[in-house]
Amino acid sequence: MNVFLRLATDLLKLLFPRLCNACSGYLVRGERNICTTCLRDLPYTDYHLHADNRAAKQFWGRIPCKAVSAMLYFRKGSRVQRMLHRLKYNGQMDLGLELGQLLGNRLKAGGSYADIDLVLAVPLHPKRERLRGYNQSQCIANGVAQCLNVPVLEGVLCKHRSTSSQTRKGRFSRYENLKDVFEIRDAERIRGKQILLIDDVITTGATIEACGQVLYDAGVESLSIAAIAFTE
Ligand SMILES: [Zn+2]
């Protein structure tokens, strides 16, 4: 790089510094979206090492899951909440990819995700995806699939109508509300396969349960689940 270009780059960085998406501190060279300190200190769950973790227990008696994991604890006002908010609303697609890679590396180390055939993301309503320009869970799924070295499948698990606001509903009515929202196109592509379904946050699990139901109805062999965060 010539000296003028380097000066111009440094000046741009000074005027528009890149900030960590978790703590808002300055990023230095070599850091992508999250600073080294945050990467070290984020509230990791280590659920990938424990089959009967709290996220997995959420699905007991609701839908059969081969493995369930969430990488981070989600607390209001935390760095995790800030990151996921930026991924969702600020167009930070590379942050999704980086988080997906962090998650994927953990799943790989844990060993319970070794037999996955395909990675799928929880879909957004097509209208919302058009407005946002991307599906944040798809960005995460791409990162996970890279690490596990398996294909990611888009356009098979689809969402086809808007749901009413879920915030004031209990777990059962949330599931009822979501039951007919997801559909499968091209079922042959997933029949008999071991599926890993990716979401950004596991809260009540209702969305994943509804997705899982249509996946089993379409003939998948098994369902595993992974998310970036888990709401305690
Ligand atoms: Zn940071």
mmCIF file of C-alpha atoms in Angstrom, residues 4-229:
data_model
loop_
_atom_site.group_PDB
_atom_site.id
_atom_site.type_symbol
_atom_site.label_atom_id
_atom_site.label_comp_id
_atom_site.label_asym_id
_atom_site.label_seq_id
_atom_site.Cartn_x
_atom_site.Cartn_y
_atom_site.Cartn_z
ATOM 1 C CA PHE A 4 -0.920 8.208 0.630
ATOM 2 C CA LEU A 5 -3.368 5.328 0.524
ATOM 3 C CA ARG A 6 -2.298 4.260 4.008
ATOM 4 C CA LEU A 7 -2.701 7.823 5.290
ATOM 5 C CA ALA A 8 -6.142 8.025 3.703
ATOM 6 C CA THR A 9 -7.135 4.689 5.252
ATOM 7 C CA ASP A 10 -5.871 5.762 8.683
ATOM 8 C CA LEU A 11 -7.743 9.047 8.373
ATOM 9 C CA LEU A 12 -10.945 7.221 7.457
ATOM 10 C CA LYS A 13 -10.490 4.931 10.457
ATOM 11 C CA LEU A 14 -9.989 7.972 12.671
ATOM 12 C CA LEU A 15 -13.141 9.602 11.356
ATOM 13 C CA PHE A 16 -15.200 6.417 11.238
ATOM 14 C CA PRO A 17 -13.683 3.996 13.766
ATOM 15 C CA ARG A 18 -14.959 0.425 13.700
ATOM 16 C CA LEU A 19 -16.541 -0.506 16.991
ATOM 17 C CA CYS A 20 -17.006 -3.813 18.754
ATOM 18 C CA ASN A 21 -20.610 -4.940 18.329
ATOM 19 C CA ALA A 22 -20.704 -6.205 21.897
ATOM 20 C CA CYS A 23 -19.001 -3.510 24.051
ATOM 21 C CA SER A 24 -18.738 -0.580 21.562
ATOM 22 C CA GLY A 25 -14.999 -0.267 22.218
ATOM 23 C CA TYR A 26 -12.648 0.343 19.277
ATOM 24 C CA LEU A 27 -11.725 -2.637 17.133
ATOM 25 C CA VAL A 28 -8.075 -3.075 16.216
ATOM 26 C CA ARG A 29 -6.514 -4.706 13.180
ATOM 27 C CA GLY A 30 -7.389 -8.396 12.968
ATOM 28 C CA GLU A 31 -10.645 -8.048 14.911
ATOM 29 C CA ARG A 32 -13.722 -8.484 12.702
ATOM 30 C CA ASN A 33 -16.904 -7.598 14.553
ATOM 31 C CA ILE A 34 -16.229 -8.473 18.191
ATOM 32 C CA CYS A 35 -13.144 -7.397 20.184
ATOM 33 C CA THR A 36 -10.736 -9.948 21.658
ATOM 34 C CA THR A 37 -11.752 -9.093 25.232
ATOM 35 C CA CYS A 38 -15.439 -9.683 24.513
ATOM 36 C CA LEU A 39 -14.669 -12.900 22.640
ATOM 37 C CA ARG A 40 -12.892 -14.114 25.784
ATOM 38 C CA ASP A 41 -15.382 -12.827 28.356
ATOM 39 C CA LEU A 42 -18.800 -13.376 26.756
ATOM 40 C CA PRO A 43 -21.147 -15.478 28.959
ATOM 41 C CA TYR A 44 -20.598 -18.873 27.302
ATOM 42 C CA THR A 45 -22.964 -21.653 28.383
ATOM 43 C CA ASP A 46 -20.814 -24.657 27.378
ATOM 44 C CA TYR A 47 -24.111 -26.399 26.592
ATOM 45 C CA HIS A 48 -22.440 -28.202 23.669
ATOM 46 C CA LEU A 49 -20.592 -30.288 26.268
ATOM 47 C CA HIS A 50 -23.716 -31.255 28.226
ATOM 48 C CA ALA A 51 -26.491 -33.171 26.453
ATOM 49 C CA ASP A 52 -29.129 -32.492 29.126
ATOM 50 C CA ASN A 53 -28.550 -28.737 29.311
ATOM 51 C CA ARG A 54 -31.336 -26.269 30.110
ATOM 52 C CA ALA A 55 -32.024 -25.420 26.466
ATOM 53 C CA ALA A 56 -32.397 -29.141 25.668
ATOM 54 C CA LYS A 57 -34.767 -29.632 28.608
ATOM 55 C CA GLN A 58 -37.072 -26.963 27.152
ATOM 56 C CA PHE A 59 -37.932 -29.368 24.326
ATOM 57 C CA TRP A 60 -38.448 -32.495 26.409
ATOM 58 C CA GLY A 61 -41.968 -33.815 25.856
ATOM 59 C CA ARG A 62 -42.529 -31.335 23.034
ATOM 60 C CA ILE A 63 -40.434 -32.505 20.081
ATOM 61 C CA PRO A 64 -37.697 -35.176 19.739
ATOM 62 C CA CYS A 65 -34.274 -33.522 19.440
ATOM 63 C CA LYS A 66 -30.988 -35.311 18.903
ATOM 64 C CA ALA A 67 -28.951 -32.424 20.292
ATOM 65 C CA VAL A 68 -29.784 -28.920 21.522
ATOM 66 C CA SER A 69 -27.285 -26.177 22.200
ATOM 67 C CA ALA A 70 -27.115 -22.403 22.651
ATOM 68 C CA MET A 71 -23.731 -20.696 22.879
ATOM 69 C CA LEU A 72 -24.382 -17.697 25.148
ATOM 70 C CA TYR A 73 -26.679 -16.647 27.985
ATOM 71 C CA PHE A 74 -29.031 -13.882 26.911
ATOM 72 C CA ARG A 75 -29.723 -11.207 29.504
ATOM 73 C CA LYS A 76 -31.482 -7.862 29.040
ATOM 74 C CA GLY A 77 -29.084 -4.959 28.598
ATOM 75 C CA SER A 78 -26.109 -7.286 28.081
ATOM 76 C CA ARG A 79 -23.449 -7.371 25.380
ATOM 77 C CA VAL A 80 -25.167 -10.432 23.948
ATOM 78 C CA GLN A 81 -28.423 -8.523 23.546
ATOM 79 C CA ARG A 82 -26.560 -5.633 21.875
ATOM 80 C CA MET A 83 -24.847 -7.982 19.399
ATOM 81 C CA LEU A 84 -28.046 -9.768 18.436
ATOM 82 C CA HIS A 85 -29.872 -6.471 18.067
ATOM 83 C CA ARG A 86 -27.175 -5.192 15.706
ATOM 84 C CA LEU A 87 -27.258 -8.410 13.735
ATOM 85 C CA LYS A 88 -31.010 -8.083 13.345
ATOM 86 C CA TYR A 89 -31.495 -4.382 12.721
ATOM 87 C CA ASN A 90 -28.186 -2.872 11.621
ATOM 88 C CA GLY A 91 -27.368 -4.956 8.584
ATOM 89 C CA GLN A 92 -24.361 -6.603 10.284
ATOM 90 C CA MET A 93 -24.400 -9.760 8.204
ATOM 91 C CA ASP A 94 -20.708 -10.491 8.770
ATOM 92 C CA LEU A 95 -21.367 -10.399 12.535
ATOM 93 C CA GLY A 96 -23.890 -13.209 11.951
ATOM 94 C CA LEU A 97 -21.327 -15.165 9.998
ATOM 95 C CA GLU A 98 -18.684 -14.680 12.718
ATOM 96 C CA LEU A 99 -21.116 -15.710 15.473
ATOM 97 C CA GLY A 100 -22.102 -18.721 13.375
ATOM 98 C CA GLN A 101 -18.463 -19.728 13.024
ATOM 99 C CA LEU A 102 -17.922 -19.406 16.782
ATOM 100 C CA LEU A 103 -20.994 -21.562 17.365
ATOM 101 C CA GLY A 104 -19.987 -24.064 14.667
ATOM 102 C CA ASN A 105 -16.529 -24.543 16.173
ATOM 103 C CA ARG A 106 -18.076 -25.295 19.539
ATOM 104 C CA LEU A 107 -20.582 -27.762 18.082
ATOM 105 C CA LYS A 108 -17.745 -29.505 16.289
ATOM 106 C CA ALA A 109 -15.705 -29.761 19.494
ATOM 107 C CA GLY A 110 -18.706 -31.115 21.424
ATOM 108 C CA GLY A 111 -19.096 -34.117 19.135
ATOM 109 C CA SER A 112 -22.896 -34.487 19.285
ATOM 110 C CA TYR A 113 -23.294 -32.749 15.932
ATOM 111 C CA ALA A 114 -20.979 -35.059 13.991
ATOM 112 C CA ASP A 115 -23.643 -36.754 11.820
ATOM 113 C CA ILE A 116 -25.475 -33.694 10.508
ATOM 114 C CA ASP A 117 -26.401 -33.862 6.779
ATOM 115 C CA LEU A 118 -27.897 -30.396 6.266
ATOM 116 C CA VAL A 119 -28.105 -27.045 8.016
ATOM 117 C CA LEU A 120 -31.355 -25.036 7.856
ATOM 118 C CA ALA A 121 -32.219 -21.633 9.312
ATOM 119 C CA VAL A 122 -35.496 -20.645 10.941
ATOM 120 C CA PRO A 123 -37.072 -18.572 8.149
ATOM 121 C CA LEU A 124 -38.399 -15.038 8.303
ATOM 122 C CA HIS A 125 -41.626 -14.039 6.647
ATOM 123 C CA PRO A 126 -40.658 -13.229 3.023
ATOM 124 C CA LYS A 127 -41.973 -9.674 3.369
ATOM 125 C CA ARG A 128 -39.877 -9.031 6.458
ATOM 126 C CA GLU A 129 -36.829 -10.560 4.818
ATOM 127 C CA ARG A 130 -37.310 -8.268 1.808
ATOM 128 C CA LEU A 131 -37.519 -5.223 4.078
ATOM 129 C CA ARG A 132 -34.477 -6.236 6.137
ATOM 130 C CA GLY A 133 -32.564 -7.500 3.131
ATOM 131 C CA TYR A 134 -31.480 -10.720 4.834
ATOM 132 C CA ASN A 135 -32.432 -13.333 7.422
ATOM 133 C CA GLN A 136 -30.136 -13.052 10.446
ATOM 134 C CA SER A 137 -30.512 -16.760 11.262
ATOM 135 C CA GLN A 138 -29.422 -17.608 7.710
ATOM 136 C CA CYS A 139 -26.161 -15.651 8.277
ATOM 137 C CA ILE A 140 -25.548 -17.680 11.449
ATOM 138 C CA ALA A 141 -26.457 -20.923 9.650
ATOM 139 C CA ASN A 142 -23.905 -20.156 6.904
ATOM 140 C CA GLY A 143 -21.138 -19.779 9.509
ATOM 141 C CA VAL A 144 -22.140 -22.995 11.306
ATOM 142 C CA ALA A 145 -22.322 -24.966 8.047
ATOM 143 C CA GLN A 146 -18.828 -23.781 7.034
ATOM 144 C CA CYS A 147 -17.364 -25.109 10.291
ATOM 145 C CA LEU A 148 -19.234 -28.419 10.163
ATOM 146 C CA ASN A 149 -18.437 -28.728 6.465
ATOM 147 C CA VAL A 150 -21.992 -29.596 5.477
ATOM 148 C CA PRO A 151 -24.356 -27.901 2.988
ATOM 149 C CA VAL A 152 -26.822 -25.245 4.036
ATOM 150 C CA LEU A 153 -30.249 -25.493 2.430
ATOM 151 C CA GLU A 154 -32.329 -22.390 1.674
ATOM 152 C CA GLY A 155 -35.919 -22.148 0.467
ATOM 153 C CA VAL A 156 -37.085 -25.521 1.817
ATOM 154 C CA LEU A 157 -38.357 -24.507 5.249
ATOM 155 C CA CYS A 158 -40.570 -21.467 4.582
ATOM 156 C CA LYS A 159 -42.816 -19.121 6.502
ATOM 157 C CA HIS A 160 -46.018 -18.220 4.748
ATOM 158 C CA ARG A 161 -48.132 -15.861 6.760
ATOM 159 C CA SER A 162 -47.610 -13.138 9.317
ATOM 160 C CA THR A 163 -48.168 -14.046 12.935
ATOM 161 C CA SER A 164 -49.909 -11.746 15.356
ATOM 162 C CA SER A 165 -47.711 -10.266 18.052
ATOM 163 C CA GLN A 166 -46.538 -12.961 20.425
ATOM 164 C CA THR A 167 -45.436 -10.875 23.340
ATOM 165 C CA ARG A 168 -48.530 -11.298 25.495
ATOM 166 C CA LYS A 169 -49.174 -14.961 24.811
ATOM 167 C CA GLY A 170 -48.237 -17.963 26.919
ATOM 168 C CA ARG A 171 -46.194 -20.900 25.644
ATOM 169 C CA PHE A 172 -49.143 -23.031 24.517
ATOM 170 C CA SER A 173 -50.966 -20.301 22.621
ATOM 171 C CA ARG A 174 -47.692 -19.228 21.029
ATOM 172 C CA TYR A 175 -47.300 -22.710 19.624
ATOM 173 C CA GLU A 176 -50.938 -22.751 18.490
ATOM 174 C CA ASN A 177 -50.377 -19.414 16.833
ATOM 175 C CA LEU A 178 -47.368 -20.734 14.928
ATOM 176 C CA LYS A 179 -48.611 -24.198 14.045
ATOM 177 C CA ASP A 180 -49.668 -23.469 10.479
ATOM 178 C CA VAL A 181 -47.108 -20.801 9.730
ATOM 179 C CA PHE A 182 -44.259 -22.948 8.437
ATOM 180 C CA GLU A 183 -44.298 -25.139 5.362
ATOM 181 C CA ILE A 184 -41.893 -27.363 3.468
ATOM 182 C CA ARG A 185 -41.183 -27.012 -0.230
ATOM 183 C CA ASP A 186 -39.230 -29.723 -2.039
ATOM 184 C CA ALA A 187 -39.593 -32.310 0.750
ATOM 185 C CA GLU A 188 -37.444 -34.842 -1.172
ATOM 186 C CA ARG A 189 -34.383 -32.750 -0.410
ATOM 187 C CA ILE A 190 -34.708 -33.314 3.346
ATOM 188 C CA ARG A 191 -36.398 -36.733 3.572
ATOM 189 C CA GLY A 192 -34.325 -39.180 5.622
ATOM 190 C CA LYS A 193 -31.736 -36.494 6.484
ATOM 191 C CA GLN A 194 -30.256 -35.466 9.827
ATOM 192 C CA ILE A 195 -31.123 -31.785 10.078
ATOM 193 C CA LEU A 196 -29.520 -29.030 12.135
ATOM 194 C CA LEU A 197 -31.915 -26.120 12.622
ATOM 195 C CA ILE A 198 -30.414 -22.722 13.494
ATOM 196 C CA ASP A 199 -32.072 -19.790 15.253
ATOM 197 C CA ASP A 200 -30.626 -16.614 16.765
ATOM 198 C CA VAL A 201 -32.182 -16.901 20.243
ATOM 199 C CA ILE A 202 -34.095 -19.665 22.031
ATOM 200 C CA THR A 203 -36.738 -18.098 24.261
ATOM 201 C CA THR A 204 -39.907 -20.178 24.607
ATOM 202 C CA GLY A 205 -38.849 -22.625 21.896
ATOM 203 C CA ALA A 206 -42.277 -22.286 20.229
ATOM 204 C CA THR A 207 -40.901 -21.256 16.836
ATOM 205 C CA ILE A 208 -38.390 -24.108 16.771
ATOM 206 C CA GLU A 209 -41.058 -26.569 17.917
ATOM 207 C CA ALA A 210 -43.368 -25.486 15.075
ATOM 208 C CA CYS A 211 -40.527 -25.717 12.521
ATOM 209 C CA GLY A 212 -39.508 -29.118 13.901
ATOM 210 C CA GLN A 213 -43.036 -30.432 13.538
ATOM 211 C CA VAL A 214 -43.235 -29.636 9.807
ATOM 212 C CA LEU A 215 -39.730 -31.046 9.308
ATOM 213 C CA TYR A 216 -40.691 -34.375 10.935
ATOM 214 C CA ASP A 217 -43.963 -34.391 8.956
ATOM 215 C CA ALA A 218 -41.823 -34.066 5.816
ATOM 216 C CA GLY A 219 -39.841 -37.152 6.809
ATOM 217 C CA VAL A 220 -36.543 -35.940 8.275
ATOM 218 C CA GLU A 221 -34.573 -38.587 10.140
ATOM 219 C CA SER A 222 -33.568 -36.428 13.091
ATOM 220 C CA LEU A 223 -33.579 -32.854 14.302
ATOM 221 C CA SER A 224 -30.784 -31.067 16.138
ATOM 222 C CA ILE A 225 -30.978 -27.467 17.250
ATOM 223 C CA ALA A 226 -28.432 -24.735 17.853
ATOM 224 C CA ALA A 227 -28.764 -21.035 18.625
ATOM 225 C CA ILE A 228 -26.458 -18.183 19.501
ATOM 226 C CA ALA A 229 -28.204 -17.420 22.781
#
